[in-house]
Coordinates of C-alpha atoms and ligand atoms in Angstrom, one line a residue:
X1 CA 3.6 13.6 -23.6
X2 CA 3.3 13.7 -19.9
X3 CA 5.3 11.2 -17.8
X4 CA 3.1 8.8 -16.1
X5 CA 2.8 8.9 -12.3
X6 CA 4.0 6.2 -10.0
X7 CA 1.6 3.7 -8.5
X8 CA 2.7 3.4 -4.8
X9 CA 1.3 0.5 -2.8
X10 CA 1.6 0.4 0.9
X11 CA 0.7 -2.9 2.5
X12 CA 1.7 -5.2 5.3
X13 CA 0.4 -7.5 7.9
X14 CA -2.8 -6.9 9.8
X15 CA -2.4 -4.5 12.7
X16 CA 0.9 -3.1 11.6
X17 CA -0.4 0.5 11.4
X18 CA -0.9 1.0 7.7
X19 CA -4.0 3.2 8.2
X20 CA -2.2 5.3 10.8
X21 CA 0.9 5.8 8.7
X22 CA -1.2 6.7 5.6
X23 CA -3.2 9.3 7.6
X24 CA 0.0 10.8 9.0
X25 CA 1.5 10.9 5.5
X26 CA -1.5 12.7 4.0
X27 CA -1.7 15.1 7.0
X28 CA 1.7 16.5 5.9
X29 CA 1.5 19.4 3.5
X30 CA 4.4 18.4 1.3
X31 CA 2.9 15.0 0.5
X32 CA 2.2 15.0 -3.2
X33 CA 0.6 11.6 -3.8
X34 CA -3.0 11.2 -4.6
X35 CA -4.8 8.9 -2.3
X36 CA -7.0 6.3 -4.0
X37 CA -10.2 6.1 -2.0
X38 CA -11.3 2.5 -1.7
X39 CA -14.7 1.0 -2.1
X40 CA -16.0 -1.1 0.9
X41 CA -19.1 -2.9 2.1
X42 CA -18.2 -2.4 5.7
X43 CA -20.3 0.1 7.7
X44 CA -18.9 3.6 8.2
X45 CA -17.2 4.1 11.6
X46 CA -17.9 7.2 13.7
X47 CA -16.7 10.2 11.8
X48 CA -16.1 8.5 8.5
X49 CA -17.5 10.1 5.4
X50 CA -18.6 8.6 2.1
X51 CA -16.3 9.7 -0.7
X52 CA -13.6 10.8 1.7
X53 CA -12.6 7.8 3.8
X54 CA -14.3 5.2 1.6
X55 CA -17.0 4.8 -1.0
X56 CA -19.5 2.8 1.1
X57 CA -21.5 0.3 -1.0
X58 CA -23.8 -2.6 -0.6
X59 CA -22.6 -6.1 -1.3
X60 CA -24.7 -6.1 -4.5
X61 CA -23.2 -2.8 -5.7
X62 CA -19.7 -4.1 -4.9
X63 CA -20.4 -7.4 -6.8
X64 CA -21.6 -5.4 -9.8
X65 CA -18.3 -3.5 -9.7
X66 CA -16.4 -6.8 -9.8
X67 CA -18.5 -8.1 -12.7
X68 CA -18.0 -4.9 -14.7
X69 CA -14.2 -4.9 -14.1
X70 CA -14.4 -1.6 -12.2
X71 CA -11.9 -2.8 -9.6
X72 CA -8.1 -3.0 -10.0
X73 CA -8.0 -5.4 -7.1
X74 CA -10.4 -6.5 -4.4
X75 CA -10.4 -8.7 -1.3
X76 CA -12.7 -10.0 1.4
X77 CA -11.3 -9.0 4.8
X78 CA -13.0 -9.9 8.1
X79 CA -16.4 -10.4 6.3
X80 CA -16.4 -7.3 4.2
X81 CA -15.3 -6.5 0.7
X82 CA -12.6 -3.9 0.0
X83 CA -11.5 -2.8 -3.5
X84 CA -9.6 -0.2 -5.6
X85 CA -11.6 1.7 -8.3
X86 CA -9.5 1.1 -11.5
X87 CA -10.7 4.2 -13.5
X88 CA -9.4 6.7 -10.9
X89 CA -6.0 4.9 -10.7
X90 CA -5.6 4.9 -14.5
X91 CA -6.8 8.4 -15.0
X92 CA -4.6 9.9 -12.2
X93 CA -1.5 8.0 -13.4
X94 CA -2.2 9.2 -16.9
X95 CA -2.4 12.8 -15.6
X96 CA 1.2 12.3 -14.4
X97 CA 0.4 12.2 -10.7
X98 CA 1.5 9.5 -8.2
X99 CA -1.3 7.3 -6.8
X100 CA -1.1 5.9 -3.3
X101 CA -2.9 2.7 -2.3
X102 CA -3.1 1.5 1.3
X103 CA -4.4 -2.0 1.1
X104 CA -4.2 -5.5 2.7
X105 CA -1.8 -8.1 1.4
X106 CA -4.1 -10.1 -0.9
X107 CA -5.0 -7.0 -2.8
X108 CA -1.3 -5.9 -3.0
X109 CA -0.4 -9.3 -4.7
X110 CA -3.1 -8.7 -7.3
X111 CA -1.8 -5.2 -8.0
X112 CA 1.7 -6.6 -8.3
X113 CA 0.4 -8.8 -11.2
X114 CA -1.6 -6.1 -12.9
X115 CA 1.0 -3.4 -12.4
X116 CA 4.5 -5.0 -12.0
X117 CA 6.0 -1.5 -12.6
X118 CA 4.4 -0.2 -9.3
X119 CA 6.3 0.6 -6.2
X120 CA 5.5 -1.9 -3.5
X121 CA 6.3 -1.0 0.1
X122 CA 5.9 -3.4 2.9
X123 CA 5.2 -1.9 6.3
X124 CA 6.8 -4.2 8.8
X125 CA 6.1 -4.4 12.5
X126 CA 9.1 -3.2 14.6
X127 CA 8.9 -6.4 16.7
X128 CA 10.2 -8.3 13.7
X129 CA 13.8 -7.1 13.9
X130 CA 13.8 -7.2 17.7
X131 CA 12.0 -10.4 18.0
X132 CA 15.0 -12.8 18.0
X133 CA 16.9 -10.5 20.3
X134 CA 14.1 -10.3 22.8
X135 CA 13.4 -14.0 22.8
X136 CA 17.1 -14.8 23.3
X137 CA 17.8 -12.3 26.0
X138 CA 14.6 -12.7 27.9
X139 CA 14.8 -16.4 28.4
X140 CA 11.5 -16.3 30.1
X141 CA 9.2 -17.4 27.3
X142 CA 7.8 -20.9 27.1
X143 CA 8.9 -23.1 24.2
X144 CA 5.4 -22.9 22.7
X145 CA 5.2 -19.1 22.9
X146 CA 8.6 -18.8 21.3
X147 CA 7.6 -21.1 18.5
X148 CA 4.3 -19.2 17.9
X149 CA 6.1 -16.0 17.7
X150 CA 8.8 -17.3 15.4
X151 CA 6.1 -18.8 13.1
X152 CA 4.2 -15.5 12.9
X153 CA 7.5 -13.7 12.1
X154 CA 8.4 -16.3 9.4
X155 CA 5.0 -15.8 7.7
X156 CA 5.5 -12.0 7.8
X157 CA 9.0 -12.3 6.4
X158 CA 7.7 -14.5 3.6
X159 CA 5.0 -11.9 2.7
X160 CA 7.8 -9.4 2.2
X161 CA 9.1 -11.3 -0.9
X162 CA 6.5 -9.6 -3.2
X163 CA 7.7 -6.1 -2.3
X164 CA 10.4 -3.7 -3.4
X165 CA 11.0 -2.0 -0.1
X166 CA 10.5 -2.7 3.6
X167 CA 9.7 0.2 6.0
X168 CA 9.7 -0.6 9.7
X169 CA 6.9 1.1 11.6
X170 CA 8.9 1.7 14.8
X171 CA 7.9 5.4 14.7
X172 CA 5.1 6.9 12.6
X173 CA 7.0 10.1 11.6
X174 CA 10.1 8.1 10.7
X175 CA 8.0 5.6 8.7
X176 CA 6.5 8.6 6.7
X177 CA 10.0 10.0 6.0
X178 CA 11.2 6.6 4.8
X179 CA 8.2 6.3 2.4
X180 CA 8.8 9.8 1.0
X181 CA 12.5 9.0 0.5
X182 CA 11.7 5.8 -1.4
X183 CA 9.3 7.7 -3.7
X184 CA 11.8 10.4 -4.3
X185 CA 14.5 7.9 -5.2
X186 CA 12.1 6.0 -7.4
X187 CA 11.4 9.2 -9.4
X188 CA 15.2 9.6 -9.9
X189 CA 15.8 6.1 -11.3
X190 CA 17.8 6.2 -14.5
X191 CA 15.2 4.3 -16.5
X192 CA 12.6 6.9 -15.6
X193 CA 14.9 9.9 -16.2
X194 CA 16.9 8.8 -19.2
X195 CA 14.1 9.0 -21.8
X196 CA 13.6 12.7 -20.9
X197 CA 17.3 13.5 -21.5
X198 CA 17.4 11.5 -24.6
X199 CA 14.4 13.3 -26.0
X200 CA 16.0 16.6 -25.1
X201 CA 19.2 15.7 -26.9
X202 CA 17.3 13.9 -29.7
X203 CA 19.5 10.9 -29.6
X204 CA 18.3 7.3 -29.7
Ligands
5GP301 P1 -10.5 -0.9 7.8 O1 -11.8 -1.6 7.8 O2 -9.8 -0.9 9.1 O3 -10.6 0.5 7.3 O4 -9.5 -1.6 6.8 C1 -9.3 -3.0 6.9 C2 -8.2 -3.4 6.0 O5 -8.6 -3.3 4.6 C3 -6.9 -2.6 6.1 O6 -5.8 -3.6 6.2 C4 -6.8 -1.8 4.9 O7 -5.4 -1.6 4.5 C5 -7.5 -2.7 3.9 N1 -8.0 -2.0 2.7 C6 -8.6 -0.8 2.7 N2 -8.9 -0.5 1.4 C7 -8.6 -1.6 0.6 C8 -8.7 -1.9 -0.8 O8 -9.2 -1.1 -1.6 N3 -8.3 -3.1 -1.1 C9 -7.8 -4.0 -0.3 N4 -7.4 -5.2 -0.8 N5 -7.7 -3.8 1.0 C10 -8.1 -2.6 1.5

């Protein structure tokens, strides 16, 4: 029996650069994950192609997919639906390949419930770690601005709790390297590897 692939979920706050990191990752030849193309009701942007960037659907078609349990997760984001086709994910994992989802945070939480064994990576804005430092050293921010920023940072940190790993997006290439390192390490986890060895030695 083939070993099942890993379900890798990259998510994080809006504007952190999830799409950019995902594109950079898949532009690299040695990336071996399969990208799960999402379904959306938003209109294609310049240069986007149906079946490559997204499967572009009407609201009615999307709602039919929800009703017929065709989506692993879905969310409404800035007035449009986005969702992950479940059949593709299941089939690809079954074939022993790793599947990569790049989705917003609500969807990631749903996947966490359906696939607790998935690998959840939170892409964090670089400002988060520097934030306190900057606020303290600058000393020029107004009280209100500091509070706003600290509140935004707190919300982002709380979102992290549902994830296994945090990758800071301070540099796109570095972020890609970190993601690949995490996936490699995940494949080497004892609980994934041991059954293979035990089978080989035929011990229980
Ligand atoms: P955009 O419209 O800029 O391509 O994507 C908007 C947001 O939707 C991004 O945060 C992206 O990660 C998220 N997104 C893309 N596909 C999916 C999906 O299948 N499910 C969910 N929940 N979010 C998605």
